[in-house]
Coordinates of C-alpha atoms (C1' of nucleotides) in Angstrom, one line a residue:
Chain A
M30 CA 52.9 206.7 121.7
T31 CA 55.1 204.1 120.0
G32 CA 54.5 200.6 121.1
F33 CA 56.5 197.4 120.3
R34 CA 54.0 196.7 117.5
D35 CA 54.8 200.0 115.8
I36 CA 58.5 199.3 116.0
R37 CA 58.0 195.7 114.7
D38 CA 56.0 197.0 111.8
T39 CA 58.6 199.7 111.0
L40 CA 61.4 197.1 110.9
L41 CA 59.2 194.8 108.8
A42 CA 58.6 197.6 106.3
R43 CA 62.4 198.2 106.1
I44 CA 62.9 194.5 105.4
R45 CA 60.2 194.3 102.8
S46 CA 61.3 197.5 101.0
G47 CA 64.8 196.2 100.6
S48 CA 66.2 198.8 102.8
L49 CA 67.3 195.9 105.0
P50 CA 68.1 193.2 102.4
P51 CA 68.6 189.5 103.3
G52 CA 71.8 189.0 105.3
A53 CA 72.0 192.6 106.4
A54 CA 72.6 193.2 110.1
L55 CA 70.0 195.2 112.1
P56 CA 71.4 197.9 114.3
S57 CA 71.9 196.7 117.9
E58 CA 69.0 196.8 120.3
I59 CA 70.7 199.6 122.1
D60 CA 71.0 201.7 118.9
L61 CA 67.4 200.9 117.9
A62 CA 66.2 201.8 121.3
A63 CA 67.9 205.2 121.0
E64 CA 66.5 205.7 117.5
F65 CA 63.0 205.0 118.5
G66 CA 63.3 206.6 121.9
V67 CA 62.1 203.6 123.9
A68 CA 63.6 201.1 126.3
R69 CA 65.7 198.3 125.0
A70 CA 63.2 195.7 126.2
T71 CA 60.6 197.2 123.9
V72 CA 62.8 196.9 120.9
S73 CA 63.7 193.4 122.0
R74 CA 60.0 192.5 122.2
A75 CA 59.5 193.8 118.7
I76 CA 62.4 191.8 117.3
A77 CA 61.2 188.7 119.1
D78 CA 58.1 188.8 117.0
L79 CA 60.1 189.0 113.8
A80 CA 62.3 186.2 115.0
A81 CA 59.3 184.0 115.8
D82 CA 58.1 184.5 112.3
G83 CA 61.5 183.4 111.0
L84 CA 62.2 186.8 109.4
V85 CA 65.4 187.5 111.3
D86 CA 68.0 185.5 113.1
R87 CA 69.3 186.5 116.5
R88 CA 72.7 185.4 117.8
R89 CA 74.5 186.7 120.8
R90 CA 77.5 188.8 120.0
A91 CA 76.8 188.4 116.2
G92 CA 73.7 190.5 116.4
T93 CA 70.4 190.2 114.5
T94 CA 70.4 189.7 110.7
V95 CA 67.7 189.5 108.1
S96 CA 67.2 185.8 107.3
R97 CA 68.6 184.8 103.9
A98 CA 66.4 181.7 103.6
P99 CA 63.4 182.6 105.7
V100 CA 61.8 179.5 107.1
R101 CA 58.2 180.0 106.4
K102 CA 56.4 178.9 109.5
A103 CA 52.7 178.6 109.8
Q104 CA 50.7 177.7 112.8
V105 CA 47.9 175.2 112.2
E106 CA 45.0 174.9 114.5
I107 CA 43.5 171.4 114.5
V108 CA 39.8 171.7 115.2
Q109 CA 37.2 169.1 115.8
A110 CA 34.9 168.4 112.9
G111 CA 31.9 169.6 114.9
T112 CA 33.6 172.9 115.6
E113 CA 34.6 173.4 112.0
I114 CA 31.2 172.6 110.7
S115 CA 29.4 174.8 113.2
A116 CA 31.8 177.6 112.3
L117 CA 30.7 177.3 108.7
G118 CA 27.1 177.9 109.8
Q119 CA 26.1 174.3 108.9
A120 CA 24.2 171.9 111.1
Y121 CA 26.5 169.3 112.6
T122 CA 25.4 165.7 113.2
Y123 CA 27.3 162.7 114.4
Q124 CA 26.8 159.1 113.6
L125 CA 28.4 155.9 115.0
L126 CA 28.9 153.5 112.1
D127 CA 30.7 150.6 113.8
S128 CA 31.6 150.0 117.4
A129 CA 34.0 147.1 116.7
H130 CA 36.1 148.6 114.0
P131 CA 39.1 146.5 113.1
V132 CA 42.5 147.5 114.5
P133 CA 45.5 147.7 112.2
D134 CA 48.8 146.3 113.4
H135 CA 50.6 149.6 113.8
V136 CA 47.7 150.8 116.0
A137 CA 47.7 147.7 118.2
T138 CA 51.4 148.0 118.6
A139 CA 51.3 151.7 119.6
L140 CA 48.2 151.6 121.8
G141 CA 48.0 148.1 123.3
P142 CA 44.4 147.0 124.3
V143 CA 42.2 149.1 122.2
L144 CA 38.6 149.9 121.3
G145 CA 38.0 150.5 117.6
L146 CA 35.3 152.8 116.3
L147 CA 34.1 154.1 112.9
C148 CA 32.3 157.4 113.0
M149 CA 30.9 159.9 110.6
H150 CA 30.6 163.6 110.9
L151 CA 27.9 165.3 108.7
A152 CA 27.3 168.9 107.7
D153 CA 23.7 169.7 106.9
G154 CA 23.2 166.0 106.6
T155 CA 25.8 165.3 104.0
P156 CA 29.0 163.3 104.8
W157 CA 31.9 165.6 105.8
Q158 CA 34.4 163.3 107.4
V159 CA 34.8 159.7 108.3
E160 CA 36.8 159.0 111.5
E161 CA 38.5 155.8 112.4
R162 CA 39.2 156.0 116.1
W163 CA 41.1 153.7 118.4
I164 CA 41.2 154.3 122.1
N165 CA 43.4 152.6 124.7
T166 CA 40.8 150.8 126.9
N167 CA 42.8 151.9 130.0
W168 CA 41.1 155.2 129.5
L169 CA 37.7 153.7 129.3
P170 CA 37.1 152.7 133.0
D171 CA 33.7 151.1 133.1
G172 CA 33.3 150.1 129.4
D173 CA 29.9 151.7 128.6
P174 CA 29.2 150.2 125.2
D175 CA 26.8 152.9 124.3
R176 CA 28.9 155.8 125.3
F177 CA 29.8 156.8 121.8
Q178 CA 26.4 156.1 120.3
A179 CA 25.6 159.8 120.3
T180 CA 28.8 161.3 121.7
P181 CA 31.7 161.9 119.3
P182 CA 34.8 160.4 120.9
G183 CA 37.0 163.4 120.2
P184 CA 35.4 165.9 122.4
W185 CA 34.7 163.3 125.1
L186 CA 38.4 162.4 125.2
I187 CA 39.5 166.0 125.3
E188 CA 37.5 166.5 128.4
K189 CA 38.8 163.4 130.0
V190 CA 42.4 163.7 129.0
P191 CA 42.7 167.4 128.6
L192 CA 46.3 168.1 127.8
T193 CA 48.8 165.9 126.1
D194 CA 51.5 165.8 123.5
A195 CA 50.3 165.1 120.0
R196 CA 51.7 164.0 116.7
F197 CA 50.0 164.8 113.4
V198 CA 50.5 163.2 110.1
F199 CA 48.8 164.3 106.8
E200 CA 48.9 162.3 103.7
A201 CA 47.1 161.5 100.5
A202 CA 45.7 157.9 100.4
A203 CA 43.4 155.9 98.3
A204 CA 40.1 155.5 100.2
P205 CA 39.3 151.8 100.8
D206 CA 35.8 150.7 99.9
A207 CA 34.7 150.6 103.5
I208 CA 35.6 154.2 103.9
A209 CA 34.8 155.5 100.5
S210 CA 31.2 154.2 100.5
H211 CA 30.4 156.4 103.5
L212 CA 31.7 159.4 101.7
G213 CA 29.9 158.7 98.5
L214 CA 33.0 157.8 96.7
T215 CA 34.3 154.8 94.7
G216 CA 37.1 152.9 96.2
G217 CA 40.6 154.1 95.3
T218 CA 39.6 157.8 95.1
P219 CA 42.3 160.1 96.5
S220 CA 41.4 161.3 99.9
F221 CA 43.1 163.7 102.3
V222 CA 43.8 161.8 105.5
G223 CA 44.9 163.3 108.8
E224 CA 46.1 161.0 111.5
R225 CA 46.4 162.2 115.1
A226 CA 48.0 160.4 117.9
T227 CA 48.0 161.7 121.5
W228 CA 49.8 160.8 124.6
Q229 CA 49.2 161.7 128.3
A230 CA 52.5 161.9 130.2
G231 CA 54.1 159.4 127.8
Q232 CA 51.2 157.0 127.9
P233 CA 49.5 156.5 124.5
V234 CA 45.8 157.4 124.6
T235 CA 44.2 157.4 121.2
I236 CA 44.8 157.4 117.5
A237 CA 42.4 158.8 115.0
R238 CA 42.5 158.7 111.2
L239 CA 40.3 161.4 109.6
W240 CA 39.2 160.8 106.0
H241 CA 38.0 164.0 104.5
R242 CA 35.4 164.6 102.0
P243 CA 36.4 164.9 98.3
G244 CA 37.8 168.2 97.4
Y245 CA 38.9 169.0 101.0
Q246 CA 41.7 171.5 101.2
M247 CA 43.8 172.4 104.2
T248 CA 44.8 176.0 103.7
F249 CA 46.7 178.5 105.7
Q250 CA 48.0 181.9 105.4
H251 CA 51.3 183.4 106.3
S252 CA 51.4 187.2 106.9
P253 CA 54.6 188.2 108.7
G254 CA 54.0 190.8 111.4
S255 CA 50.5 189.9 112.1
G256 CA 51.8 188.0 115.0
A257 CA 51.6 184.2 114.7
L258 CA 50.0 182.6 111.7
T259 CA 46.6 181.2 111.3
G260 CA 45.2 178.1 109.7
Chain B
M28 CA 67.8 180.3 140.1
T29 CA 64.2 180.1 138.9
G30 CA 63.7 181.4 135.3
F31 CA 60.5 181.9 133.5
R32 CA 60.9 178.4 131.9
D33 CA 60.9 176.8 135.3
I34 CA 57.7 178.7 136.3
R35 CA 56.1 177.8 133.0
D36 CA 57.0 174.1 133.5
T37 CA 55.7 174.1 137.0
L38 CA 52.4 175.5 136.0
L39 CA 52.3 173.1 133.1
A40 CA 52.8 170.2 135.5
R41 CA 50.0 171.4 137.7
I42 CA 47.7 171.6 134.7
R43 CA 48.7 168.1 133.4
S44 CA 48.4 166.5 136.8
G45 CA 44.8 167.8 137.2
S46 CA 45.8 170.0 140.1
L47 CA 44.6 172.8 137.8
P48 CA 41.7 171.2 135.9
P49 CA 40.1 172.7 132.8
G50 CA 38.2 175.8 133.6
A51 CA 40.1 176.5 136.8
A52 CA 41.5 180.0 137.5
L53 CA 45.2 180.4 138.0
P54 CA 46.2 182.7 140.8
S55 CA 46.8 186.2 139.7
E56 CA 50.2 187.2 138.4
I57 CA 50.8 189.1 141.5
D58 CA 50.1 186.1 143.7
L59 CA 52.2 183.8 141.5
A60 CA 55.0 186.3 141.6
A61 CA 54.9 186.2 145.4
E62 CA 54.7 182.4 145.4
F63 CA 57.7 182.0 143.2
G64 CA 59.6 184.9 144.6
V65 CA 60.1 186.6 141.2
A66 CA 58.9 189.8 139.5
R67 CA 55.5 189.9 138.0
A68 CA 57.0 190.3 134.5
T69 CA 58.7 186.9 134.9
V70 CA 55.4 185.2 135.8
S71 CA 53.7 187.0 132.9
R72 CA 56.3 185.7 130.5
A73 CA 55.8 182.2 131.7
I74 CA 52.0 182.4 131.2
A75 CA 52.5 184.0 127.8
D76 CA 54.1 180.8 126.7
L77 CA 51.2 178.7 127.9
A78 CA 48.7 181.1 126.3
A79 CA 50.6 180.9 123.0
D80 CA 50.2 177.2 123.1
G81 CA 46.5 177.5 123.7
L82 CA 46.6 175.9 127.2
V83 CA 45.3 178.9 129.1
D84 CA 43.1 181.8 128.3
R85 CA 44.0 185.2 129.6
R86 CA 41.4 187.9 130.0
R87 CA 41.8 191.2 131.7
R88 CA 40.0 191.5 135.0
A89 CA 38.7 187.9 134.6
G90 CA 42.2 186.5 135.1
T91 CA 43.8 183.4 133.5
T92 CA 42.0 180.1 133.3
V93 CA 42.9 176.7 132.1
S94 CA 41.4 176.2 128.7
R95 CA 38.4 173.9 128.6
A96 CA 38.7 173.1 124.9
P97 CA 42.4 173.6 124.2
V98 CA 42.9 174.5 120.6
R99 CA 45.6 172.2 119.6
K100 CA 48.1 174.2 117.6
A101 CA 51.1 173.0 115.8
Q102 CA 53.7 174.9 114.0
V103 CA 54.6 173.8 110.5
E104 CA 57.7 174.7 108.7
I105 CA 57.6 174.8 104.9
V106 CA 61.0 174.0 103.5
Q107 CA 62.4 173.9 100.1
A108 CA 62.9 170.4 98.6
G109 CA 66.6 170.8 98.4
T110 CA 66.8 171.7 102.0
E111 CA 64.6 168.8 103.1
I112 CA 66.6 166.3 101.0
S113 CA 69.9 167.6 102.2
A114 CA 68.7 167.4 105.8
L115 CA 67.9 163.7 105.3
G116 CA 71.5 163.2 104.2
Q117 CA 70.7 162.4 100.6
A118 CA 72.2 163.9 97.5
Y119 CA 70.0 166.6 96.0
T120 CA 69.8 167.1 92.3
Y121 CA 67.5 169.4 90.2
Q122 CA 66.2 169.0 86.7
L123 CA 64.2 171.2 84.4
L124 CA 61.7 169.1 82.6
D125 CA 59.8 171.7 80.6
S126 CA 60.4 175.4 80.2
A127 CA 57.0 176.1 78.5
H128 CA 54.7 174.4 80.9
P129 CA 51.0 175.1 80.2
V130 CA 49.3 177.6 82.4
P131 CA 45.9 176.7 83.9
D132 CA 43.2 179.4 83.9
H133 CA 43.2 180.1 87.6
V134 CA 46.9 180.7 87.5
A135 CA 46.7 183.0 84.6
T136 CA 43.9 184.9 86.3
A137 CA 45.9 185.2 89.5
L138 CA 49.3 186.0 88.1
G139 CA 48.8 187.7 84.7
P140 CA 51.7 187.3 82.2
V141 CA 53.4 184.2 83.3
L142 CA 56.3 181.8 82.6
G143 CA 55.4 178.2 83.2
L144 CA 58.0 175.6 84.3
L145 CA 58.0 171.9 85.1
C146 CA 60.8 170.9 87.4
M147 CA 61.9 167.8 89.3
H148 CA 63.7 167.4 92.6
L149 CA 65.6 164.2 93.1
A150 CA 67.1 162.6 96.2
D151 CA 70.0 160.2 95.6
G152 CA 68.9 160.2 92.0
T153 CA 65.3 159.1 92.6
P154 CA 62.3 161.3 92.0
W155 CA 61.2 163.1 95.1
Q156 CA 59.0 165.9 94.0
V157 CA 57.6 167.3 90.8
E158 CA 57.1 171.1 90.8
E159 CA 54.8 173.0 88.5
R160 CA 56.0 176.6 88.8
W161 CA 54.5 179.7 87.3
I162 CA 56.2 183.1 87.7
N163 CA 54.8 186.5 86.9
T164 CA 57.2 187.7 84.1
N165 CA 57.3 191.1 85.7
W166 CA 59.7 189.6 88.2
L167 CA 61.9 188.2 85.4
P168 CA 63.5 191.4 84.0
D169 CA 65.8 190.3 81.2
G170 CA 64.2 187.0 80.3
D171 CA 67.3 184.7 80.4
P172 CA 65.8 181.5 79.0
D173 CA 68.4 179.3 80.5
R174 CA 68.2 180.7 84.0
F175 CA 66.3 177.8 85.4
Q176 CA 68.2 175.1 83.5
A177 CA 70.3 174.3 86.5
T178 CA 68.9 176.7 89.2
P179 CA 65.7 175.7 91.0
P180 CA 63.2 178.6 90.8
G181 CA 62.3 178.5 94.4
P182 CA 65.6 179.5 96.0
W183 CA 66.2 182.0 93.2
L184 CA 62.9 183.7 93.8
I185 CA 63.4 183.7 97.6
E186 CA 66.6 185.7 97.1
K187 CA 65.0 188.0 94.6
V188 CA 61.7 188.5 96.4
P189 CA 62.8 187.9 99.9
L190 CA 59.8 188.4 102.1
T191 CA 56.2 188.2 101.2
D192 CA 52.9 187.0 102.3
A193 CA 52.1 183.5 101.3
R194 CA 49.1 181.2 101.1
F195 CA 49.4 177.4 101.4
V196 CA 46.9 174.9 100.3
F197 CA 47.4 171.1 100.8
E198 CA 45.2 168.5 99.2
A199 CA 45.0 165.0 97.9
A200 CA 44.7 164.8 94.2
A201 CA 44.9 162.2 91.4
A202 CA 48.2 162.7 89.6
P203 CA 47.6 163.4 85.9
D204 CA 49.7 161.3 83.5
A205 CA 52.1 164.1 82.7
I206 CA 53.0 164.4 86.4
A207 CA 52.7 160.8 87.4
S208 CA 55.1 159.5 84.8
H209 CA 57.9 161.6 86.2
L210 CA 57.3 160.1 89.7
G211 CA 57.1 156.6 88.4
L212 CA 53.4 156.3 89.0
T213 CA 50.5 155.5 86.9
G214 CA 48.0 158.3 86.2
G215 CA 45.3 158.7 88.9
T216 CA 47.4 157.6 91.8
P217 CA 46.7 159.7 94.9
S218 CA 49.4 162.3 95.4
F219 CA 49.9 164.8 98.2
V220 CA 49.9 168.2 96.6
G221 CA 51.0 171.5 98.2
E222 CA 50.3 174.7 96.4
R223 CA 52.0 177.9 97.5
A224 CA 51.2 181.3 96.3
T225 CA 53.2 184.3 97.3
W226 CA 52.7 188.0 97.0
Q227 CA 55.1 191.0 97.4
A228 CA 53.3 194.0 98.7
G229 CA 50.0 192.9 97.3
Q230 CA 51.5 192.0 93.9
P231 CA 51.3 188.3 92.9
V232 CA 54.7 186.9 92.2
T233 CA 54.6 183.1 91.8
I234 CA 52.5 180.0 92.3
A235 CA 53.9 176.6 92.7
R236 CA 52.2 173.2 92.8
L237 CA 54.4 170.6 94.5
W238 CA 53.5 166.9 93.7
H239 CA 55.1 164.7 96.3
R240 CA 56.4 161.2 95.8
P241 CA 54.1 158.3 96.7
G242 CA 54.0 157.7 100.4
Y243 CA 54.9 161.2 101.4
Q244 CA 53.7 162.3 104.8
M245 CA 53.6 165.7 106.3
T246 CA 54.1 165.3 110.0
F247 CA 54.4 167.6 112.9
Q248 CA 54.6 167.4 116.6
H249 CA 52.9 169.4 119.3
S250 CA 54.6 169.6 122.7
P251 CA 53.2 172.2 124.9
G252 CA 55.8 174.2 126.8
S253 CA 58.4 174.0 124.2
G254 CA 57.8 177.7 123.9
A255 CA 56.4 179.6 121.0
L256 CA 56.7 183.2 121.9
T257 CA 60.3 184.3 121.6
G258 CA 62.5 183.1 118.8
Chain C
dA26 C1' 88.2 191.0 125.5
dA27 C1' 84.2 193.0 124.3
dG28 C1' 79.8 193.6 122.6
dT29 C1' 75.6 191.3 121.6
dG30 C1' 71.2 189.3 122.8
dG31 C1' 68.6 186.9 127.0
dT32 C1' 66.7 187.5 131.1
dC33 C1' 65.3 189.5 135.3
dT34 C1' 63.8 193.4 138.5
dA35 C1' 60.9 196.9 140.8
dG36 C1' 58.0 200.0 139.7
dA37 C1' 54.5 202.3 137.0
dC38 C1' 50.5 203.4 134.1
dC39 C1' 46.9 201.9 131.3
dA40 C1' 42.9 199.3 129.0
dC41 C1' 39.7 196.4 129.8
dC42 C1' 36.2 194.0 131.9
dT43 C1' 33.6 192.0 135.7
dT44 C1' 31.1 193.0 139.7
Chain D
dA11 C1' 34.9 200.8 141.4
dG12 C1' 38.3 197.8 141.5
dG13 C1' 41.3 194.2 140.1
dT14 C1' 43.2 191.9 136.2
dG15 C1' 46.4 191.3 132.4
dG16 C1' 49.2 194.3 128.8
dT17 C1' 52.8 197.1 128.2
dC18 C1' 56.7 200.1 129.1
dT19 C1' 60.9 201.8 131.7
dA20 C1' 65.6 202.2 133.5
dG21 C1' 68.8 199.6 135.1
dA22 C1' 71.3 195.4 135.9
dC23 C1' 73.7 191.0 135.3
dC24 C1' 74.6 187.1 132.6
dA25 C1' 75.6 183.8 128.6
dC26 C1' 77.3 183.4 124.6
dT27 C1' 80.3 183.9 120.7
dT28 C1' 82.9 186.4 117.7
dG29 C1' 87.1 189.0 116.5

DNA sequence: AAGTGGTCTAGACCACCTT
DNA sequence: AGGTGGTCTAGACCACTTG
């Protein structure tokens, strides 16, 4: 039995081997269906996978061609610190460092009335990540001041505002003293920072800046044909 | 006419509005097909989009449920410096800084016999990115020493070794003097570094370390329902 | 004008898992 | 045991865009 995965992998092998070089046109779906002895929809499904990986370009009338400049796409999964640490088999603990963390201008502009927090995530007791978190107070109905004493704000918000659009920014920044001290660094050390902003139906909800431990690396792998990519 | 996108968006709206809260079970595909008056395959295609975005979990027999802890996924496109700069409407220029760039141990271990280059990519004449590039000499048949004098190695390699597996690593690092000077920085400044290693059929081909200009940010957006399945 | 991919249909069988 | 998603089929019509 030949499924769409077999067909996809066969086409992928032809591309990799150079039998279908960059710029070459694939046979039409009808021809490929005849070649493999399957329905056209099955071939189409196989090619859809390759197109999703950026390996081929599909255009009506013009047909499908092997991409000359394959856009290398990778799918990144953004995980909560607790999830990541647990997945590594280490003990996760959470600590609220400051419940009145200062609010930078750009955050105040984006969010409006806001609660600022400074939190730390630890793996086996050693600092893993320092989190600056600002939350639009409209999403905190009866301001329970102790809510985030033991509960990390990320998971709490996910449950409360389950599905939104998000924007991610990653950059390298010099850790200010206030952050660096919690990570056991001296001020000015390069730190990998991820900033995440989320909206609910166009309304800004929260912004988080995640300062990673020294040596942190964000890695991901791209293996065409394995379906989507993993991070 | 109701297409699979309409159905997907309708379901997405129900999830966002709370009408289908986290953990709730969607009606079966058969029931949804009856409700929308379409074939089951059309409903299935719509749900496949939502599942690819991590908004719902599909399990045989158990049915489809709204994800309680939606994995926030985002798709990253890794582009060549020249492409990125041109897309910004700036003039792209390339410069070879050193054709005998030293080879670190971990690169020599991974690649074997290797040519080391140091290159710079400029936007409107100002430094944009410094590229350390190491290429397995097996992929440079007749060593033309001037090949990369005016040709950036990235695009050249893409054409020569069109489709491979790749591994990406992003980190924050202190720019060493040799790199920083070309970017107009002082040594030790935090720099956003992307390292890319590519293989062809299991054979290592090249490793590049890309040192970005100060203030560089890697951003991406996550908007559920924009569709991730078919290219 | 014509051929390509994009989508949909109605039906079918299967793999898997919960009950 | 039974119902769910996963996949495939054969056919059809449409949208697009190239020649």
